[in-house]
Coordinates of C-alpha atoms in Angstrom, one line a residue:
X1 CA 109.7 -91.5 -80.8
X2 CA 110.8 -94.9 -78.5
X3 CA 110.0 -94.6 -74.9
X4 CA 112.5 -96.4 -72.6
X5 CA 111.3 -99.4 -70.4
X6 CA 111.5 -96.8 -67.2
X7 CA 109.5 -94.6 -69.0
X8 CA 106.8 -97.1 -69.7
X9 CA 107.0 -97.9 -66.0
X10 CA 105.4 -95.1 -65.4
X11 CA 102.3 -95.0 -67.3
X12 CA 100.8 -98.0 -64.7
X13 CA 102.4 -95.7 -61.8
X14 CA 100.2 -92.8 -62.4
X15 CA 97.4 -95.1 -63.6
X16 CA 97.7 -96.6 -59.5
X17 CA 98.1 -93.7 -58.2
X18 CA 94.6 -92.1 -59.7
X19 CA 92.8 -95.4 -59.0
X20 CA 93.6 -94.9 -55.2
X21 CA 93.4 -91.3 -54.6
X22 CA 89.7 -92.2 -53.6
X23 CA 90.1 -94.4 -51.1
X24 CA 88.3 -97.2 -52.2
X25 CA 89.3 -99.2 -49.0
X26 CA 88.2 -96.7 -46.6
X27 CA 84.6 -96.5 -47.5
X28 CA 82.3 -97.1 -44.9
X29 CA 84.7 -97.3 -42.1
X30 CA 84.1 -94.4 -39.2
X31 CA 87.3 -94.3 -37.5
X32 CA 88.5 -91.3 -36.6
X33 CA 92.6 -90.9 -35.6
X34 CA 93.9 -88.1 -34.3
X35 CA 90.7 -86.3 -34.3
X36 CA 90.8 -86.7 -38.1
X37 CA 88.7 -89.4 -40.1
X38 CA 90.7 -92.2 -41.4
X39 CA 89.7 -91.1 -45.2
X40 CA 91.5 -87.6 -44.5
X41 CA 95.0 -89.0 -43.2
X42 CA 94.6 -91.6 -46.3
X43 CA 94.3 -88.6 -48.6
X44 CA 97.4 -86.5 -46.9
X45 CA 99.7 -90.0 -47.3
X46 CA 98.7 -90.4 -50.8
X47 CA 99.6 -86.6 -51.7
X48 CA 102.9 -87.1 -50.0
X49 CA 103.6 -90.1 -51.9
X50 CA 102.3 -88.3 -54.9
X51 CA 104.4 -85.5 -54.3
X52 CA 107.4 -88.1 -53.8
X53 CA 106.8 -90.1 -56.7
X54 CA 106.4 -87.2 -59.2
X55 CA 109.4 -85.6 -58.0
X56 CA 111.3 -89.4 -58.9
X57 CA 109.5 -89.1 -62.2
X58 CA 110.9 -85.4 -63.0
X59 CA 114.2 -86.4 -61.8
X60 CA 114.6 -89.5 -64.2
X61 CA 113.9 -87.4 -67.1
X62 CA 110.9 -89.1 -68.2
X63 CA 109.1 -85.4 -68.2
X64 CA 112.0 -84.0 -70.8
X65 CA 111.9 -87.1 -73.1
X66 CA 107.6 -87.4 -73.1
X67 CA 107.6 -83.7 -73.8
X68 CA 110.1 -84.2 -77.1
X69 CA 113.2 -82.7 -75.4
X70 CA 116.4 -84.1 -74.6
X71 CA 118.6 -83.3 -71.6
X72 CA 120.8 -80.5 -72.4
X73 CA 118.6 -78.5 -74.5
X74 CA 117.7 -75.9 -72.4
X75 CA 121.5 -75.2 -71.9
X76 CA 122.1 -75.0 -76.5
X77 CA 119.2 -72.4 -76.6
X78 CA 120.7 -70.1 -73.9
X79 CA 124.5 -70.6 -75.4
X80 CA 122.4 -69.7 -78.5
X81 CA 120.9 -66.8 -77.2
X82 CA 124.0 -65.2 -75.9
X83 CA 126.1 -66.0 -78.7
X84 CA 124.8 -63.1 -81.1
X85 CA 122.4 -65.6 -83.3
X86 CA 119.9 -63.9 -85.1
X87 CA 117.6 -66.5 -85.1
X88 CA 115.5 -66.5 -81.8
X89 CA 115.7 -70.0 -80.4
X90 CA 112.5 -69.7 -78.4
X91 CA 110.8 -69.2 -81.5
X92 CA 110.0 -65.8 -79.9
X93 CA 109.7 -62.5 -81.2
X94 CA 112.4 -59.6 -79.9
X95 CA 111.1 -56.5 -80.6

């Protein structure tokens, strides 16, 4: 299997993104915002941006091609389900 240069971008992405979801730069500081510690509204940015960036990384297909699919498969097995095909493309048994 050959991974595309977007795909490879983001293997250090993730890697980031679990190195700072302590936060590292935080510790030992006391300031509270908003009646919140500074550590909690770090922690509700970073799951927005996780949230963000995950949904960037489903949307460029990166999740299809690392899981061994391709675009488009999804829509063969259902045209191969409806058309009458014996053979179960979910590898599934119909009983």
């Amino acid at each position: 299997m050959t991974r595309s240069r977007s795909d490879l971008v983001w293997i250090p992405t993730f890697a980031i993104l679990v190195a700072f979801a302590v936060p590292w730069p935080l510790w030992g500081v006391d300031r509270v915002v908003a009646g919140l510690p500074v550590w909690i509204w770090w922690h509700v940015a970073w799951l927005g941006l996780c949230a963000v960036l995950f949904a960037l990384f489903v949307r460029s297909g990166a999740w299809e091609r690392g899981m061994g699919q391709r675009p488009g498969d999804d829509a063969a097995g259902v045209d191969a389900a409806t058309s009458g095909d014996p053979v179960d493309p979910t590898g599934g048994d119909r009983r």
